[in-house]
PDB file of C-alpha atoms and ligand atoms in Angstrom:
ATOM      1  CA  MET A   1      12.172  19.325   1.840  1.00 58.00           C
ATOM      2  CA  GLU A   2      10.357  21.688   5.159  1.00 73.00           C
ATOM      3  CA  SER A   3       7.565  23.072   2.708  1.00 92.00           C
ATOM      4  CA  ILE A   4       6.395  19.835   1.448  1.00 94.00           C
ATOM      5  CA  TYR A   5       6.798  17.824   5.066  1.00 95.00           C
ATOM      6  CA  LYS A   6       4.453  20.862   6.086  1.00 96.00           C
ATOM      7  CA  ALA A   7       2.168  20.730   3.202  1.00 97.00           C
ATOM      8  CA  LEU A   8       1.242  17.146   3.987  1.00 97.00           C
ATOM      9  CA  LEU A   9       0.413  17.874   7.566  1.00 97.00           C
ATOM     10  CA  ASP A  10      -1.718  20.814   6.047  1.00 97.00           C
ATOM     11  CA  GLY A  11      -3.196  18.576   3.331  1.00 97.00           C
ATOM     12  CA  ASN A  12      -4.351  16.117   6.134  1.00 98.00           C
ATOM     13  CA  ARG A  13      -6.246  18.703   8.131  1.00 98.00           C
ATOM     14  CA  LYS A  14      -7.719  20.172   4.919  1.00 98.00           C
ATOM     15  CA  TRP A  15      -9.076  16.848   3.822  1.00 97.00           C
ATOM     16  CA  VAL A  16     -10.417  15.967   6.990  1.00 98.00           C
ATOM     17  CA  GLN A  17     -12.317  19.356   6.997  1.00 98.00           C
ATOM     18  CA  GLU A  18     -13.699  18.554   3.775  1.00 97.00           C
ATOM     19  CA  ARG A  19     -14.982  15.143   4.838  1.00 96.00           C
ATOM     20  CA  LEU A  20     -16.765  16.298   7.817  1.00 97.00           C
ATOM     21  CA  GLU A  21     -18.168  19.035   5.957  1.00 97.00           C
ATOM     22  CA  HIS A  22     -19.859  16.305   3.518  1.00 96.00           C
ATOM     23  CA  ASP A  23     -20.749  13.770   6.203  1.00 96.00           C
ATOM     24  CA  PRO A  24     -20.098  14.561  10.211  1.00 97.00           C
ATOM     25  CA  GLU A  25     -20.152  10.840  10.946  1.00 96.00           C
ATOM     26  CA  TYR A  26     -17.532   9.886   8.002  1.00 96.00           C
ATOM     27  CA  PHE A  27     -14.740   9.213  10.400  1.00 97.00           C
ATOM     28  CA  ASN A  28     -17.013   7.500  13.176  1.00 96.00           C
ATOM     29  CA  ASN A  29     -18.290   5.140  10.340  1.00 95.00           C
ATOM     30  CA  LEU A  30     -14.690   4.710   8.782  1.00 95.00           C
ATOM     31  CA  ALA A  31     -13.558   3.598  12.179  1.00 96.00           C
ATOM     32  CA  LYS A  32     -16.075   0.771  12.810  1.00 96.00           C
ATOM     33  CA  ALA A  33     -14.477  -1.855  10.409  1.00 93.00           C
ATOM     34  CA  GLN A  34     -13.165  -2.120   7.105  1.00 94.00           C
ATOM     35  CA  ARG A  35     -15.114  -4.405   4.541  1.00 96.00           C
ATOM     36  CA  PRO A  36     -12.858  -3.970   1.145  1.00 98.00           C
ATOM     37  CA  GLU A  37     -14.057  -6.325  -1.532  1.00 98.00           C
ATOM     38  CA  VAL A  38     -10.503  -5.675  -3.509  1.00 98.00           C
ATOM     39  CA  LEU A  39      -7.065  -6.399  -3.121  1.00 98.00           C
ATOM     40  CA  TRP A  40      -4.834  -4.039  -4.866  1.00 98.00           C
ATOM     41  CA  ILE A  41      -1.302  -5.548  -5.659  1.00 98.00           C
ATOM     42  CA  GLY A  42       0.429  -2.541  -7.629  1.00 98.00           C
ATOM     43  CA  CYS A  43       3.401  -0.660  -8.241  1.00 98.00           C
ATOM     44  CA  ALA A  44       5.097   1.501  -5.523  1.00 98.00           C
ATOM     45  CA  ASP A  45       5.235   4.207  -8.404  1.00 98.00           C
ATOM     46  CA  SER A  46       4.039   7.605  -6.888  1.00 98.00           C
ATOM     47  CA  ARG A  47       2.199   7.883  -9.964  1.00 98.00           C
ATOM     48  CA  VAL A  48      -0.302   5.141  -9.594  1.00 98.00           C
ATOM     49  CA  PRO A  49      -2.379   5.461  -6.250  1.00 98.00           C
ATOM     50  CA  ALA A  50      -4.630   2.581  -6.206  1.00 98.00           C
ATOM     51  CA  ASN A  51      -7.625   4.560  -4.878  1.00 98.00           C
ATOM     52  CA  GLN A  52      -7.272   8.203  -6.913  1.00 97.00           C
ATOM     53  CA  ILE A  53      -6.958   6.462 -10.081  1.00 98.00           C
ATOM     54  CA  THR A  54     -10.020   4.387  -9.424  1.00 98.00           C
ATOM     55  CA  GLY A  55     -12.312   6.627  -8.073  1.00 98.00           C
ATOM     56  CA  THR A  56     -12.834   4.669  -4.594  1.00 98.00           C
ATOM     57  CA  ASN A  57     -12.351   5.962  -1.156  1.00 95.00           C
ATOM     58  CA  PRO A  58     -10.810   4.966   1.770  1.00 96.00           C
ATOM     59  CA  GLY A  59     -12.220   1.448   2.887  1.00 97.00           C
ATOM     60  CA  ASP A  60     -12.611   0.307  -0.694  1.00 98.00           C
ATOM     61  CA  ILE A  61      -9.362  -1.496  -1.344  1.00 98.00           C
ATOM     62  CA  PHE A  62      -6.669  -3.291   0.530  1.00 98.00           C
ATOM     63  CA  VAL A  63      -3.508  -2.552  -1.074  1.00 98.00           C
ATOM     64  CA  HIS A  64       0.012  -4.022  -1.329  1.00 98.00           C
ATOM     65  CA  ARG A  65       2.692  -2.016  -3.682  1.00 98.00           C
ATOM     66  CA  ASN A  66       6.077  -2.936  -4.398  1.00 98.00           C
ATOM     67  CA  ILE A  67       8.496  -2.112  -7.405  1.00 98.00           C
ATOM     68  CA  ALA A  68       7.097  -3.377 -10.284  1.00 98.00           C
ATOM     69  CA  ASN A  69       3.801  -5.081  -8.707  1.00 98.00           C
ATOM     70  CA  LEU A  70       5.725  -8.618  -8.213  1.00 98.00           C
ATOM     71  CA  VAL A  71       4.027 -11.617  -6.795  1.00 98.00           C
ATOM     72  CA  VAL A  72       7.181 -13.018  -5.114  1.00 98.00           C
ATOM     73  CA  HIS A  73       6.550 -16.410  -3.253  1.00 96.00           C
ATOM     74  CA  THR A  74       9.175 -15.782  -0.550  1.00 97.00           C
ATOM     75  CA  ASP A  75       8.073 -12.180   0.249  1.00 98.00           C
ATOM     76  CA  MET A  76       6.590 -12.618   3.603  1.00 98.00           C
ATOM     77  CA  ASN A  77       4.943  -9.045   3.207  1.00 98.00           C
ATOM     78  CA  MET A  78       3.171 -10.068   0.383  1.00 98.00           C
ATOM     79  CA  LEU A  79       1.869 -13.632   1.689  1.00 98.00           C
ATOM     80  CA  SER A  80       0.986 -11.825   4.604  1.00 98.00           C
ATOM     81  CA  VAL A  81      -1.427  -9.285   2.668  1.00 98.00           C
ATOM     82  CA  LEU A  82      -2.601 -12.064   0.679  1.00 98.00           C
ATOM     83  CA  ASP A  83      -3.338 -14.406   3.475  1.00 98.00           C
ATOM     84  CA  TYR A  84      -5.449 -11.797   5.517  1.00 98.00           C
ATOM     85  CA  ALA A  85      -7.239 -10.248   2.368  1.00 98.00           C
ATOM     86  CA  VAL A  86      -8.143 -13.905   0.997  1.00 98.00           C
ATOM     87  CA  ASN A  87      -8.930 -15.682   4.293  1.00 98.00           C
ATOM     88  CA  ILE A  88      -9.772 -12.674   6.800  1.00 97.00           C
ATOM     89  CA  LEU A  89     -11.234  -9.779   4.445  1.00 98.00           C
ATOM     90  CA  GLU A  90     -12.475 -12.534   1.886  1.00 98.00           C
ATOM     91  CA  VAL A  91     -11.963 -10.085  -0.790  1.00 98.00           C
ATOM     92  CA  LYS A  92     -13.801 -11.014  -3.940  1.00 98.00           C
ATOM     93  CA  HIS A  93     -11.143  -9.664  -6.442  1.00 98.00           C
ATOM     94  CA  VAL A  94      -7.495  -9.447  -6.307  1.00 98.00           C
ATOM     95  CA  ILE A  95      -6.187  -7.184  -8.855  1.00 98.00           C
ATOM     96  CA  VAL A  96      -2.508  -6.986 -10.199  1.00 98.00           C
ATOM     97  CA  CYS A  97      -1.933  -3.402 -11.692  1.00 98.00           C
ATOM     98  CA  GLY A  98       1.136  -2.506 -13.684  1.00 98.00           C
ATOM     99  CA  HIS A  99       1.902   0.623 -15.444  1.00 98.00           C
ATOM    100  CA  TYR A 100       3.451   1.422 -18.861  1.00 98.00           C
ATOM    101  CA  GLY A 101       6.760   3.205 -18.198  1.00 98.00           C
ATOM    102  CA  CYS A 102       7.562   1.251 -15.034  1.00 98.00           C
ATOM    103  CA  GLY A 103      10.951   1.775 -14.164  1.00 97.00           C
ATOM    104  CA  GLY A 104      11.408  -1.364 -12.248  1.00 98.00           C
ATOM    105  CA  VAL A 105      10.573  -3.246 -15.588  1.00 98.00           C
ATOM    106  CA  PHE A 106      12.398  -0.772 -17.602  1.00 98.00           C
ATOM    107  CA  ALA A 107      15.519  -1.323 -15.524  1.00 97.00           C
ATOM    108  CA  ALA A 108      14.935  -5.326 -15.573  1.00 97.00           C
ATOM    109  CA  MET A 109      15.454  -4.974 -19.592  1.00 96.00           C
ATOM    110  CA  GLN A 110      18.876  -3.398 -19.233  1.00 95.00           C
ATOM    111  CA  ASN A 111      22.200  -4.872 -18.092  1.00 96.00           C
ATOM    112  CA  GLN A 112      22.971  -2.067 -15.565  1.00 96.00           C
ATOM    113  CA  GLN A 113      23.911  -2.677 -12.138  1.00 96.00           C
ATOM    114  CA  PHE A 114      21.714  -0.627  -9.792  1.00 94.00           C
ATOM    115  CA  GLY A 115      22.453  -2.322  -6.279  1.00 95.00           C
ATOM    116  CA  ILE A 116      20.280  -4.359  -3.868  1.00 95.00           C
ATOM    117  CA  ILE A 117      17.542  -3.952  -6.057  1.00 95.00           C
ATOM    118  CA  ASP A 118      18.721  -6.051  -8.981  1.00 96.00           C
ATOM    119  CA  ASN A 119      18.123  -9.097  -6.796  1.00 96.00           C
ATOM    120  CA  TRP A 120      14.383  -7.717  -6.729  1.00 97.00           C
ATOM    121  CA  LEU A 121      14.347  -7.171 -10.509  1.00 97.00           C
ATOM    122  CA  ARG A 122      15.608 -10.595 -11.423  1.00 97.00           C
ATOM    123  CA  VAL A 123      11.967 -12.208 -10.873  1.00 97.00           C
ATOM    124  CA  ILE A 124      11.239 -10.064 -14.229  1.00 98.00           C
ATOM    125  CA  LYS A 125      14.152 -10.832 -16.071  1.00 98.00           C
ATOM    126  CA  ASP A 126      12.456 -14.222 -15.646  1.00 98.00           C
ATOM    127  CA  VAL A 127       9.505 -13.034 -17.246  1.00 98.00           C
ATOM    128  CA  TYR A 128      11.643 -11.816 -20.371  1.00 98.00           C
ATOM    129  CA  ARG A 129      13.065 -15.117 -20.572  1.00 98.00           C
ATOM    130  CA  LEU A 130       9.908 -17.016 -20.347  1.00 98.00           C
ATOM    131  CA  HIS A 131       8.474 -14.575 -23.359  1.00 98.00           C
ATOM    132  CA  ALA A 132      11.843 -14.127 -25.078  1.00 98.00           C
ATOM    133  CA  GLU A 133      10.695 -15.035 -28.368  1.00 98.00           C
ATOM    134  CA  GLU A 134       7.784 -12.737 -28.262  1.00 98.00           C
ATOM    135  CA  LEU A 135       9.808  -9.887 -26.959  1.00 98.00           C
ATOM    136  CA  ASP A 136      12.840 -10.067 -28.953  1.00 98.00           C
ATOM    137  CA  ALA A 137      10.353 -10.091 -32.154  1.00 98.00           C
ATOM    138  CA  ILE A 138       9.141  -6.479 -31.368  1.00 98.00           C
ATOM    139  CA  THR A 139      11.879  -3.896 -32.943  1.00 98.00           C
ATOM    140  CA  ASP A 140      10.249  -0.796 -31.324  1.00 98.00           C
ATOM    141  CA  MET A 141      11.898  -0.461 -28.444  1.00 97.00           C
ATOM    142  CA  GLU A 142       8.942   1.526 -26.649  1.00 98.00           C
ATOM    143  CA  LYS A 143       6.055  -1.359 -28.043  1.00 98.00           C
ATOM    144  CA  ARG A 144       8.726  -4.092 -26.929  1.00 98.00           C
ATOM    145  CA  PHE A 145       8.942  -1.959 -23.345  1.00 98.00           C
ATOM    146  CA  ASP A 146       4.771  -1.791 -23.233  1.00 98.00           C
ATOM    147  CA  ARG A 147       4.451  -5.775 -24.056  1.00 98.00           C
ATOM    148  CA  PHE A 148       7.000  -6.596 -21.114  1.00 98.00           C
ATOM    149  CA  VAL A 149       5.229  -4.544 -18.886  1.00 98.00           C
ATOM    150  CA  GLU A 150       1.908  -6.336 -19.806  1.00 98.00           C
ATOM    151  CA  LEU A 151       3.551  -9.934 -19.691  1.00 98.00           C
ATOM    152  CA  ASN A 152       5.245  -9.124 -16.063  1.00 98.00           C
ATOM    153  CA  VAL A 153       1.431  -8.713 -14.957  1.00 98.00           C
ATOM    154  CA  ILE A 154       0.306 -11.405 -16.787  1.00 98.00           C
ATOM    155  CA  GLU A 155       3.107 -13.451 -15.102  1.00 98.00           C
ATOM    156  CA  GLN A 156       1.948 -12.427 -11.730  1.00 98.00           C
ATOM    157  CA  VAL A 157      -1.328 -13.110 -11.993  1.00 98.00           C
ATOM    158  CA  LEU A 158      -0.250 -16.688 -12.803  1.00 97.00           C
ATOM    159  CA  ASP A 159       2.001 -16.345  -9.958  1.00 97.00           C
ATOM    160  CA  LEU A 160      -0.978 -15.477  -7.524  1.00 98.00           C
ATOM    161  CA  SER A 161      -2.580 -18.909  -8.881  1.00 97.00           C
ATOM    162  CA  LYS A 162       0.044 -20.824  -7.589  1.00 97.00           C
ATOM    163  CA  THR A 163       0.137 -20.043  -4.237  1.00 97.00           C
ATOM    164  CA  SER A 164      -1.977 -22.329  -1.850  1.00 97.00           C
ATOM    165  CA  ILE A 165      -3.863 -19.182  -0.080  1.00 97.00           C
ATOM    166  CA  ILE A 166      -5.398 -18.768  -3.549  1.00 98.00           C
ATOM    167  CA  GLN A 167      -6.050 -22.219  -4.655  1.00 97.00           C
ATOM    168  CA  ASN A 168      -7.421 -23.282  -1.040  1.00 97.00           C
ATOM    169  CA  SER A 169      -9.620 -19.971  -1.216  1.00 97.00           C
ATOM    170  CA  TRP A 170     -10.981 -21.223  -5.050  1.00 97.00           C
ATOM    171  CA  ASN A 171     -11.625 -24.775  -3.347  1.00 95.00           C
ATOM    172  CA  ARG A 172     -13.352 -23.511  -0.786  1.00 95.00           C
ATOM    173  CA  ARG A 173     -15.498 -20.665  -1.683  1.00 95.00           C
ATOM    174  CA  ASN A 174     -14.790 -20.345  -5.704  1.00 96.00           C
ATOM    175  CA  TYR A 175     -13.318 -16.686  -4.814  1.00 97.00           C
ATOM    176  CA  PRO A 176     -11.363 -14.421  -5.154  1.00 98.00           C
ATOM    177  CA  ALA A 177     -11.185 -13.624  -9.047  1.00 98.00           C
ATOM    178  CA  ILE A 178      -8.010 -12.797 -10.027  1.00 98.00           C
ATOM    179  CA  HIS A 179      -7.069 -10.143 -12.623  1.00 98.00           C
ATOM    180  CA  GLY A 180      -4.414  -8.072 -14.506  1.00 98.00           C
ATOM    181  CA  TRP A 181      -4.653  -4.667 -15.486  1.00 98.00           C
ATOM    182  CA  VAL A 182      -2.161  -1.997 -16.924  1.00 98.00           C
ATOM    183  CA  VAL A 183      -2.530   1.788 -16.452  1.00 98.00           C
ATOM    184  CA  SER A 184      -1.264   4.389 -18.951  1.00 98.00           C
ATOM    185  CA  LEU A 185       0.889   7.371 -17.056  1.00 97.00           C
ATOM    186  CA  LYS A 186      -0.015   9.300 -20.557  1.00 98.00           C
ATOM    187  CA  THR A 187      -3.758   9.018 -20.358  1.00 98.00           C
ATOM    188  CA  GLY A 188      -4.623   7.946 -16.981  1.00 98.00           C
ATOM    189  CA  LEU A 189      -6.678   4.991 -18.167  1.00 98.00           C
ATOM    190  CA  ILE A 190      -6.624   1.341 -17.047  1.00 98.00           C
ATOM    191  CA  LYS A 191      -6.526  -1.620 -19.544  1.00 98.00           C
ATOM    192  CA  ASP A 192      -7.892  -4.781 -18.601  1.00 98.00           C
ATOM    193  CA  LEU A 193      -5.658  -7.707 -19.889  1.00 98.00           C
ATOM    194  CA  ASN A 194      -8.723  -9.882 -19.674  1.00 97.00           C
ATOM    195  CA  VAL A 195      -6.548 -12.569 -18.176  1.00 97.00           C
ATOM    196  CA  SER A 196      -8.999 -13.132 -15.324  1.00 96.00           C
ATOM    197  CA  LEU A 197      -8.700 -16.343 -13.374  1.00 94.00           C
ATOM    198  CA  GLY A 198     -11.468 -17.922 -10.801  1.00 95.00           C
ATOM    199  CA  SER A 199     -10.119 -21.700 -10.774  1.00 94.00           C
ATOM    200  CA  SER A 200      -6.942 -23.784 -11.190  1.00 91.00           C
ATOM    201  CA  ASP A 201      -8.667 -25.401 -14.271  1.00 91.00           C
ATOM    202  CA  SER A 202      -6.079 -23.937 -16.538  1.00 89.00           C
ATOM    203  CA  LEU A 203      -3.063 -24.031 -14.427  1.00 93.00           C
ATOM    204  CA  PRO A 204      -0.424 -26.596 -15.189  1.00 94.00           C
ATOM    205  CA  ASP A 205      -0.776 -29.676 -13.222  1.00 95.00           C
ATOM    206  CA  ILE A 206       2.883 -29.118 -11.657  1.00 95.00           C
ATOM    207  CA  TYR A 207       1.635 -26.135  -9.731  1.00 95.00           C
ATOM    208  CA  ARG A 208      -1.740 -27.406  -8.171  1.00 95.00           C
ATOM    209  CA  VAL A 209      -1.865 -28.258  -4.670  1.00 93.00           C
ATOM    210  CA  SER A 210      -3.992 -30.854  -3.349  1.00 89.00           C
ATOM    211  CA  VAL A 211      -6.715 -30.311  -0.801  1.00 80.00           C
ATOM    212  CA  ASN A 212      -5.738 -33.144   1.275  1.00 66.00           C
ATOM    213  CA  SER A 213      -2.101 -32.368   1.553  1.00 57.00           C
ATOM    214  CA  GLN A 214      -2.018 -29.399   3.628  1.00 56.00           C
ATOM    215  CA  PRO A 215       0.398 -30.018   6.741  1.00 56.00           C
ATOM    216  CA  ARG A 216      -1.071 -32.169   9.613  1.00 54.00           C
ATOM    217  CA  VAL A 217       0.384 -29.923  12.754  1.00 58.00           C
ATOM    218  CA  HIS A 218      -1.437 -32.290  15.118  1.00 55.00           C
ATOM    219  CA  SER A 219      -0.209 -35.657  14.055  1.00 51.00           C
ATOM    220  CA  VAL A 220       3.271 -34.377  13.831  1.00 51.00           C
ATOM    221  CA  ALA A 221       3.240 -33.076  17.490  1.00 48.00           C
ATOM    222  CA  ASN A 222       1.749 -36.501  18.467  1.00 49.00           C
ATOM    223  CA  THR A 223       4.747 -38.561  17.248  1.00 48.00           C
ATOM    224  CA  GLN A 224       7.106 -36.744  19.359  1.00 44.00           C
TER     225      GLN A 224
HETATM  226 CO1   CO B 301       6.430   1.036 -11.930  1.00 94.89          CO
END
């Protein structure tokens, strides 16, 4: 334990040194501001770090990660990251990136209890229920698992589009585009699921938020 702990700090110093050798102004420039064009919502799994697998650098991607890359509408952490990325940083793309072999998705296919995490994984079980017909028809369990991972990402993209944060931004500036990707741990390659959305046109009516129905804080205050 001691050695990995020390290795992290050594690794940091080595990384800083390499960066400075390449560009003496690297950290001075990095410290000025961040202007990422992408928000990444990925799995917390240690094997799928956003920057490394996309060949990008610090400053390029605003990142939120949780177990099984979920968009849970009561998750204040996710909502805060999404709001900041969309309304302050004004990112152009939001990418939900899952991965094949996701332990969270696999656990959600089982009936075994794992503890507190069961409450988090229950959201993925809802995805299974929505697509039970398609998933149950896949007899090869590995293929069924792979498809479940993909459907989970697709549902999280839809869940993003249901938020007032995304819909208000679409109404105001036609951004961000939201996308669903899955990365293979076996090849390292990312598969674009081609489920990108840039407007609420295809969204079922029940999920649409009216532009005029935002809370009118001042009028409430005036009635008191
Ligand atoms: Co995972």
